[in-house]
CSV table of C-alpha atoms in Angstrom, one decimal:
chain,number,residue,atom,x,y,z
A,1,MET,CA,0.0,0.0,0.0
A,2,ARG,CA,2.9,2.4,0.5
A,3,LEU,CA,4.2,2.4,-3.2
A,4,PRO,CA,0.9,3.8,-4.7
A,5,LEU,CA,0.7,6.3,-1.9
A,6,LEU,CA,4.3,7.2,-2.4
A,7,SER,CA,3.7,7.9,-6.1
A,8,ILE,CA,0.7,10.0,-5.3
A,9,LEU,CA,2.6,12.0,-2.8
A,10,ILE,CA,5.5,12.6,-5.3
A,11,ASP,CA,3.1,13.7,-8.0
A,12,GLY,CA,1.3,16.0,-5.7
A,13,VAL,CA,4.6,17.5,-4.4
A,14,LEU,CA,5.9,18.0,-7.9
A,15,LEU,CA,2.8,20.0,-8.9
A,16,SER,CA,2.6,21.9,-5.6
A,17,ASN,CA,6.3,22.6,-5.7
A,18,VAL,CA,5.9,24.8,-8.7
A,19,ARG,CA,2.9,26.7,-7.3
A,20,SER,CA,4.4,27.3,-3.9
A,21,PHE,CA,6.8,29.9,-5.1
A,22,THR,CA,4.2,32.2,-6.4
A,23,GLN,CA,2.0,32.0,-3.2
A,24,SER,CA,4.8,32.2,-0.6
A,25,ALA,CA,4.9,36.0,-0.5
A,26,SER,CA,1.1,36.5,0.2
A,27,LEU,CA,1.1,33.7,2.8
A,28,SER,CA,4.0,35.0,4.8
A,29,SER,CA,2.5,38.5,4.9
A,30,SER,CA,-0.8,37.2,6.2
A,31,ARG,CA,0.9,35.1,8.9
A,32,CYS,CA,2.7,38.3,10.1
A,33,LYS,CA,-0.7,39.7,11.1
A,34,ARG,CA,-1.7,36.7,13.2
A,35,ARG,CA,-0.8,35.9,16.8
A,36,PRO,CA,1.6,32.8,17.0
A,37,PRO,CA,-0.2,29.6,18.2
A,38,PRO,CA,0.3,28.5,21.8
A,39,PRO,CA,3.2,26.0,22.2
A,40,SER,CA,0.8,23.0,22.6
A,41,LEU,CA,-0.6,23.7,19.1
A,42,SER,CA,2.8,24.2,17.3
A,43,PRO,CA,4.0,21.5,15.0
A,44,SER,CA,6.8,19.2,16.2
A,45,PRO,CA,10.3,19.9,15.0
A,46,SER,CA,10.2,16.8,12.7
A,47,TRP,CA,7.0,18.1,11.1
A,48,LYS,CA,8.5,21.5,10.6
A,49,ALA,CA,11.7,20.2,8.9
A,50,SER,CA,9.8,17.9,6.6
A,51,LEU,CA,7.3,20.4,5.5
A,52,PHE,CA,9.8,23.1,4.9
A,53,ASP,CA,12.1,20.7,2.9
A,54,ILE,CA,9.2,19.6,0.7
A,55,GLY,CA,8.3,23.2,-0.1
A,56,ASP,CA,11.8,24.3,-0.9
A,57,GLY,CA,12.5,21.4,-3.3
A,58,PRO,CA,15.9,19.9,-4.1
A,59,PRO,CA,19.0,22.0,-4.5
A,60,ARG,CA,19.4,23.3,-8.0
A,61,ALA,CA,22.7,23.9,-9.9
A,62,SER,CA,23.2,27.3,-11.6
A,63,PRO,CA,22.6,27.0,-15.4
A,64,GLN,CA,25.8,29.1,-16.0
A,65,SER,CA,27.9,26.4,-14.3
A,66,ILE,CA,26.6,23.5,-16.5
A,67,GLY,CA,27.7,22.9,-20.1
A,68,ALA,CA,25.1,22.1,-22.8
A,69,SER,CA,26.4,18.5,-23.2
A,70,GLU,CA,26.3,17.9,-19.4
A,71,GLU,CA,22.8,19.2,-18.7
A,72,PRO,CA,20.8,16.0,-19.3
A,73,GLN,CA,23.1,14.1,-16.9
A,74,GLN,CA,22.8,16.8,-14.2
A,75,GLN,CA,19.0,16.8,-14.5
A,76,ARG,CA,18.9,12.9,-14.1
A,77,VAL,CA,21.1,13.2,-11.0
A,78,ALA,CA,18.9,16.0,-9.6
A,79,ARG,CA,15.7,14.0,-10.3
A,80,ARG,CA,17.1,10.9,-8.5
A,81,SER,CA,18.2,13.0,-5.6
A,82,PHE,CA,14.8,14.6,-5.4
A,83,ILE,CA,13.0,11.2,-5.5
A,84,ARG,CA,15.2,9.9,-2.7
A,85,HIS,CA,14.5,13.1,-0.7
A,86,ILE,CA,10.7,12.5,-1.2
A,87,ALA,CA,11.0,8.9,-0.2
A,88,THR,CA,12.9,9.8,3.0
A,89,THR,CA,10.4,12.5,3.8
A,90,TYR,CA,7.5,10.1,3.2
A,91,SER,CA,9.0,7.5,5.5
A,92,SER,CA,9.5,10.1,8.3
A,93,LEU,CA,5.9,11.2,7.9
A,94,VAL,CA,4.5,7.7,8.0
A,95,LEU,CA,6.6,6.5,10.9
A,96,ALA,CA,6.7,9.7,13.0
A,97,PRO,CA,4.0,9.8,15.8
A,98,LEU,CA,1.1,12.0,15.1
A,99,PRO,CA,1.0,15.3,17.1
A,100,ALA,CA,-1.4,15.5,20.0
A,101,PRO,CA,-4.9,16.8,19.0
A,102,ALA,CA,-5.2,20.5,19.5
A,103,GLN,CA,-7.0,21.6,22.6
A,104,PRO,CA,-9.7,24.2,22.1
A,105,LEU,CA,-8.6,27.7,22.9
A,106,THR,CA,-10.8,28.9,25.8
A,107,ASP,CA,-10.7,32.0,27.9
A,108,SER,CA,-10.2,30.9,31.5
A,109,ARG,CA,-12.2,33.9,32.6
A,110,ASP,CA,-15.4,32.1,31.4
A,111,ASP,CA,-14.9,29.8,34.5
A,112,THR,CA,-15.7,31.9,37.5
A,113,GLU,CA,-14.0,29.4,39.7
A,114,ARG,CA,-10.7,29.9,38.0
A,115,ALA,CA,-11.3,33.6,37.3
A,116,PRO,CA,-12.2,35.4,40.6
A,117,PHE,CA,-12.7,39.1,41.0
A,118,ARG,CA,-9.4,40.9,40.8
A,119,SER,CA,-8.4,44.5,41.4
A,120,GLY,CA,-5.0,45.8,40.3
A,121,ALA,CA,-4.9,47.8,43.5
A,122,HIS,CA,-5.1,44.7,45.8
A,123,GLY,CA,-1.8,44.2,47.5
A,124,ARG,CA,-0.8,47.8,47.5
A,125,GLU,CA,-2.5,48.7,50.8
A,126,GLU,CA,-0.3,49.5,53.7
A,127,TYR,CA,-0.9,49.4,57.5
A,128,THR,CA,-1.9,52.7,59.1
A,129,ASN,CA,-1.5,54.5,55.8
A,130,SER,CA,-3.9,55.3,53.0
A,131,LEU,CA,-2.8,55.6,49.4
A,132,VAL,CA,-4.3,57.7,46.6
A,133,ALA,CA,-6.2,55.7,44.0
A,134,SER,CA,-7.8,58.6,42.1
A,135,ARG,CA,-8.6,62.2,42.6
A,136,ASP,CA,-11.7,61.2,44.6
A,137,THR,CA,-10.7,57.8,46.2
A,138,ASN,CA,-8.0,56.4,48.5
A,139,ILE,CA,-6.9,52.9,49.0
A,140,SER,CA,-7.7,52.5,52.7
A,141,PRO,CA,-5.1,51.3,55.3
A,142,LYS,CA,-4.8,47.6,55.5
A,143,GLU,CA,-6.5,47.5,58.9
A,144,VAL,CA,-9.7,48.3,57.0
A,145,TYR,CA,-9.5,45.1,54.9
A,146,ASP,CA,-8.5,43.0,57.9
A,147,THR,CA,-11.6,44.2,59.6
A,148,ILE,CA,-13.8,43.3,56.6
A,149,ALA,CA,-12.3,39.8,56.8
A,150,SER,CA,-13.3,39.5,60.4
A,151,ASP,CA,-15.3,36.7,62.0
A,152,TYR,CA,-18.5,38.8,62.1
A,153,LEU,CA,-18.8,38.9,58.3
A,154,LYS,CA,-17.6,35.3,58.1
A,155,GLU,CA,-20.4,34.3,60.5
A,156,ALA,CA,-22.9,35.9,58.1
A,157,PHE,CA,-21.5,33.9,55.2
A,158,ASP,CA,-21.6,30.6,57.1
A,159,ALA,CA,-25.2,31.3,58.1
A,160,ALA,CA,-26.2,32.2,54.6
A,161,MET,CA,-24.8,28.9,53.3
A,162,ALA,CA,-26.3,26.9,56.1
A,163,LYS,CA,-29.8,28.4,56.1
A,164,GLY,CA,-30.2,30.3,52.9
A,165,ARG,CA,-31.2,34.0,52.6
A,166,GLY,CA,-34.8,33.2,53.6
A,167,GLY,CA,-34.1,30.4,56.1
A,168,ASN,CA,-34.3,27.7,53.3
A,169,ASN,CA,-32.1,24.7,54.2
A,170,ASN,CA,-32.1,23.7,50.5
A,171,TYR,CA,-30.5,27.0,49.4
A,172,HIS,CA,-27.3,26.5,47.4
A,173,GLY,CA,-26.8,30.0,45.9
A,174,SER,CA,-24.0,32.5,46.6
A,175,PRO,CA,-24.2,34.9,49.5
A,176,ARG,CA,-24.8,38.5,48.5
A,177,ALA,CA,-22.8,41.5,49.6
A,178,LEU,CA,-23.2,45.3,49.1
A,179,ASP,CA,-19.9,47.2,48.9
A,180,VAL,CA,-20.7,50.9,49.4
A,181,GLY,CA,-17.8,53.2,48.4
A,182,ALA,CA,-16.0,50.4,46.5
A,183,GLY,CA,-13.4,52.8,45.1
A,184,ALA,CA,-10.6,50.8,43.5
A,185,GLY,CA,-12.2,47.5,44.2
A,186,VAL,CA,-9.9,46.3,47.0
A,187,SER,CA,-12.8,45.8,49.4
A,188,THR,CA,-14.7,44.0,46.7
A,189,GLU,CA,-11.9,41.6,46.2
A,190,VAL,CA,-11.7,40.9,50.0
A,191,LEU,CA,-15.5,40.2,50.0
A,192,TYR,CA,-15.2,38.0,47.0
A,193,ASN,CA,-12.4,36.0,48.6
A,194,LEU,CA,-14.5,35.5,51.6
A,195,GLY,CA,-17.1,33.7,49.5
A,196,TYR,CA,-19.5,36.5,48.5
A,197,HIS,CA,-19.7,35.9,44.8
A,198,GLU,CA,-22.8,38.1,44.2
A,199,ILE,CA,-21.7,41.7,44.9
A,200,ASP,CA,-23.2,45.0,44.2
A,201,ALA,CA,-20.3,47.5,44.3
A,202,LEU,CA,-21.0,51.2,44.1
A,203,ASP,CA,-19.2,54.5,44.1
A,204,TRP,CA,-20.3,57.9,42.9
A,205,SER,CA,-16.9,58.2,41.2
A,206,GLY,CA,-16.0,55.4,38.9
A,207,ALA,CA,-12.5,56.6,38.1
A,208,ALA,CA,-10.6,54.3,40.5
A,209,TRP,CA,-12.7,51.3,39.5
A,210,GLU,CA,-12.1,52.0,35.8
A,211,LYS,CA,-8.4,52.3,36.4
A,212,TYR,CA,-7.8,49.2,38.6
A,213,VAL,CA,-10.6,46.8,37.7
A,214,VAL,CA,-11.4,47.6,34.0
A,215,GLU,CA,-8.1,48.9,32.5
A,216,ASP,CA,-5.5,47.3,34.7
A,217,PRO,CA,-4.1,44.0,33.2
A,218,ASP,CA,-4.5,42.3,36.5
A,219,GLY,CA,-8.1,43.4,37.0
A,220,TYR,CA,-11.1,41.3,36.2
A,221,CYS,CA,-14.8,41.5,37.1
A,222,PRO,CA,-16.7,38.2,36.9
A,223,PRO,CA,-20.4,38.1,36.0
A,224,GLY,CA,-21.5,37.9,39.7
A,225,VAL,CA,-20.1,41.3,40.5
A,226,THR,CA,-21.9,44.5,39.3
A,227,PHE,CA,-20.5,48.0,39.6
A,228,TYR,CA,-22.9,51.0,39.9
A,229,PRO,CA,-21.4,54.5,39.4
A,230,LEU,CA,-23.9,55.9,42.0
A,231,ASP,CA,-23.8,57.4,45.4
A,232,ASP,CA,-25.5,55.4,48.2
A,233,GLU,CA,-28.7,57.5,48.2
A,234,ARG,CA,-29.3,57.1,44.4
A,235,TYR,CA,-28.6,53.4,44.6
A,236,LEU,CA,-31.1,53.1,47.5
A,237,ASP,CA,-33.7,54.8,45.4
A,238,LYS,CA,-33.2,52.3,42.5
A,239,TRP,CA,-33.2,49.4,45.0
A,240,ARG,CA,-36.5,50.5,46.4
A,241,ASP,CA,-38.0,50.8,42.9
A,242,ARG,CA,-36.9,47.3,42.1
A,243,ARG,CA,-38.4,46.0,45.3
A,244,SER,CA,-41.7,47.7,44.6
A,245,SER,CA,-41.7,46.4,41.0
A,246,GLN,CA,-41.3,42.8,42.2
A,247,GLN,CA,-44.0,43.2,44.8
A,248,SER,CA,-46.4,44.7,42.3
A,249,LYS,CA,-45.9,41.7,40.1
A,250,GLY,CA,-47.1,39.4,42.8
A,251,GLY,CA,-43.8,38.8,44.6
A,252,THR,CA,-43.7,38.0,48.2
A,253,ASN,CA,-43.6,40.8,50.8
A,254,ASP,CA,-40.8,39.1,52.5
A,255,VAL,CA,-37.9,40.2,50.4
A,256,ASP,CA,-35.7,37.6,52.0
A,257,ASP,CA,-37.2,35.3,49.4
A,258,ASP,CA,-36.8,37.4,46.3
A,259,GLY,CA,-33.0,37.8,46.3
A,260,LEU,CA,-32.9,41.5,47.0
A,261,LEU,CA,-31.5,41.6,50.5
A,262,PHE,CA,-27.9,41.3,51.4
A,263,ASP,CA,-26.0,39.0,53.7
A,264,VAL,CA,-23.4,41.7,54.4
A,265,ILE,CA,-23.1,45.4,53.8
A,266,VAL,CA,-19.8,47.2,54.0
A,267,PHE,CA,-19.4,51.0,54.1
A,268,ASN,CA,-16.0,52.4,53.0
A,269,PHE,CA,-16.6,56.0,54.1
A,270,ALA,CA,-17.7,57.7,57.2
A,271,VAL,CA,-21.5,57.9,57.8
A,272,ASN,CA,-23.8,59.1,60.5
A,273,GLU,CA,-25.4,56.4,62.6
A,274,SER,CA,-28.9,57.1,61.2
A,275,LYS,CA,-27.8,56.1,57.7
A,276,ALA,CA,-26.1,53.0,58.9
A,277,LYS,CA,-29.2,51.9,60.7
A,278,LEU,CA,-31.4,52.7,57.7
A,279,PHE,CA,-29.4,50.4,55.4
A,280,ALA,CA,-29.2,47.7,58.1
A,281,GLU,CA,-32.9,47.6,58.8
A,282,GLU,CA,-34.0,47.9,55.1
A,283,LEU,CA,-31.4,46.0,53.1
A,284,LEU,CA,-30.0,43.4,55.4
A,285,ASN,CA,-31.1,39.8,55.5
A,286,LYS,CA,-33.4,39.5,58.5
A,287,HIS,CA,-32.0,36.3,59.8
A,288,HIS,CA,-28.3,36.7,59.8
A,289,GLY,CA,-27.4,40.0,58.0
A,290,ARG,CA,-24.4,42.1,59.2
A,291,LEU,CA,-23.4,45.6,58.4
A,292,LEU,CA,-19.9,47.1,58.9
A,293,ALA,CA,-19.5,50.8,58.9
A,294,PRO,CA,-17.2,53.6,60.2
A,295,ILE,CA,-19.7,55.7,62.1
A,296,ASN,CA,-19.1,59.3,63.3
A,297,THR,CA,-18.4,59.5,67.0
A,298,SER,CA,-20.8,62.5,67.0
A,299,ASN,CA,-23.4,63.3,64.4
A,300,ASP,CA,-21.9,65.2,61.4
A,301,TYR,CA,-18.5,65.1,63.0
A,302,TRP,CA,-16.3,63.9,60.1
A,303,LEU,CA,-12.9,63.9,61.8
A,304,LYS,CA,-13.3,60.7,63.9
A,305,GLN,CA,-15.2,57.5,63.5
A,306,THR,CA,-15.9,54.2,65.4
A,307,TYR,CA,-16.0,51.0,63.5
A,308,LYS,CA,-19.3,49.2,64.3
A,309,VAL,CA,-21.0,45.9,63.2
A,310,MET,CA,-24.8,46.0,63.2
A,311,ASP,CA,-27.5,43.3,62.7
A,312,SER,CA,-30.7,43.8,60.7
A,313,ARG,CA,-32.4,45.6,63.6
A,314,GLY,CA,-29.6,48.2,63.8
A,315,GLU,CA,-28.3,46.8,67.1
A,316,VAL,CA,-24.5,47.1,67.6
A,317,LEU,CA,-22.7,43.8,68.0
A,318,TRP,CA,-19.2,45.0,68.0
A,319,SER,CA,-17.3,48.3,67.9
A,320,ALA,CA,-13.7,49.7,67.9
A,321,ILE,CA,-12.4,53.2,67.9
A,322,ASP,CA,-9.0,52.0,67.0
A,323,VAL,CA,-7.9,49.0,64.9
A,324,GLY,CA,-4.4,48.0,65.8
A,325,ALA,CA,-2.2,51.0,65.5
A,326,TRP,CA,-4.7,52.8,63.2
A,327,SER,CA,-7.1,55.3,64.6
A,328,VAL,CA,-10.3,54.9,62.6
A,329,GLN,CA,-10.9,57.8,60.2
A,330,PHE,CA,-12.4,57.8,56.7
A,331,GLN,CA,-13.4,60.2,54.0
A,332,PRO,CA,-16.8,61.9,54.7
A,333,ASP,CA,-20.1,61.1,53.2
A,334,VAL,CA,-20.4,63.3,50.1
A,335,THR,CA,-24.2,63.2,50.1
A,336,GLN,CA,-24.5,65.1,53.4
A,337,ASP,CA,-24.9,68.9,53.5
A,338,THR,CA,-22.4,69.1,56.4
A,339,CYS,CA,-19.6,67.5,54.3
A,340,SER,CA,-16.9,70.1,53.7
A,341,GLY,CA,-13.4,70.2,52.3
A,342,ILE,CA,-11.6,68.7,49.3
A,343,TRP,CA,-13.5,65.4,49.5
A,344,CYS,CA,-16.8,67.2,49.2
A,345,ALA,CA,-18.8,69.2,46.7
A,346,PRO,CA,-18.1,71.5,45.0
A,347,PHE,CA,-14.4,70.7,45.1
A,348,ASN,CA,-14.7,67.1,44.0
A,349,GLY,CA,-17.3,67.5,41.2
A,350,PHE,CA,-20.0,65.6,43.1
A,351,GLN,CA,-23.6,66.7,42.4
A,352,LYS,CA,-26.2,66.1,45.1
A,353,LYS,CA,-29.7,64.9,44.4
């Protein structure tokens, strides 16, 4: 069976050998515009050598160096050399092992288990020191993110997985988190790593998020995370509209069961206690929800805060005026009329409702 196949191969090569020279320029120019294949899809060295040898053909003597009487003899020698070359190449192709089948090229980011949320700003945080992320946003001291990863929020996660958002033991969804003042997305990544894979992240200024999550090569936002370029009050208005819409369509009045409430809420800027209680009572899961916020030590006093954890009734479960060596102090709430200074309107471009 090999001899007929060999003759077919030789005939095909002799025909294609002539055509290959006229096409080589266009093929090489088109290849320059494509990305090289990954190593697993590249031909083996033996395949490369054989294919290139066939395309190039046998070595040819220069006509000027061959006399008229010697030309037929040289041609016969060249033909015999070429046939031997083809036979050798054919044997190597038949006997050589076939390359492994190509694996489909897939984007690992389609798999949310292998492509978690990533912020390019994560890992830049420092203890006791905040860093500028954009004109309107800082990367908070590392004590902030250590507090977010505390046992109180972990307890909410464990309860959500054990009981479900509405107390359903058959619930197998992902716990939900609300990240208020997400900034560069560092707090969002901490929450995601804790297991909260459904996150609403919001910040009135999207500059830091755009820089570190969207544009940064290390940034990635999986489908379960949604960013809203809104302040907390405008977001709350939209959340209430969505709740009313669901209830008007025959949904349950217990929003624990419609997927709108959150297992944890994290504020990343200073707030008055009244706002923290409002979000806790209205947006937290009634069974096990937890809210973490830096709350002003006095109403509208933006120079010092106390970290507090609240449940869905607004009751304080834990508080700390200092975390490690860091004295708790955050940027002020831009929505408040008492907000003043460079972080507030009109200096930062924020427009109130």
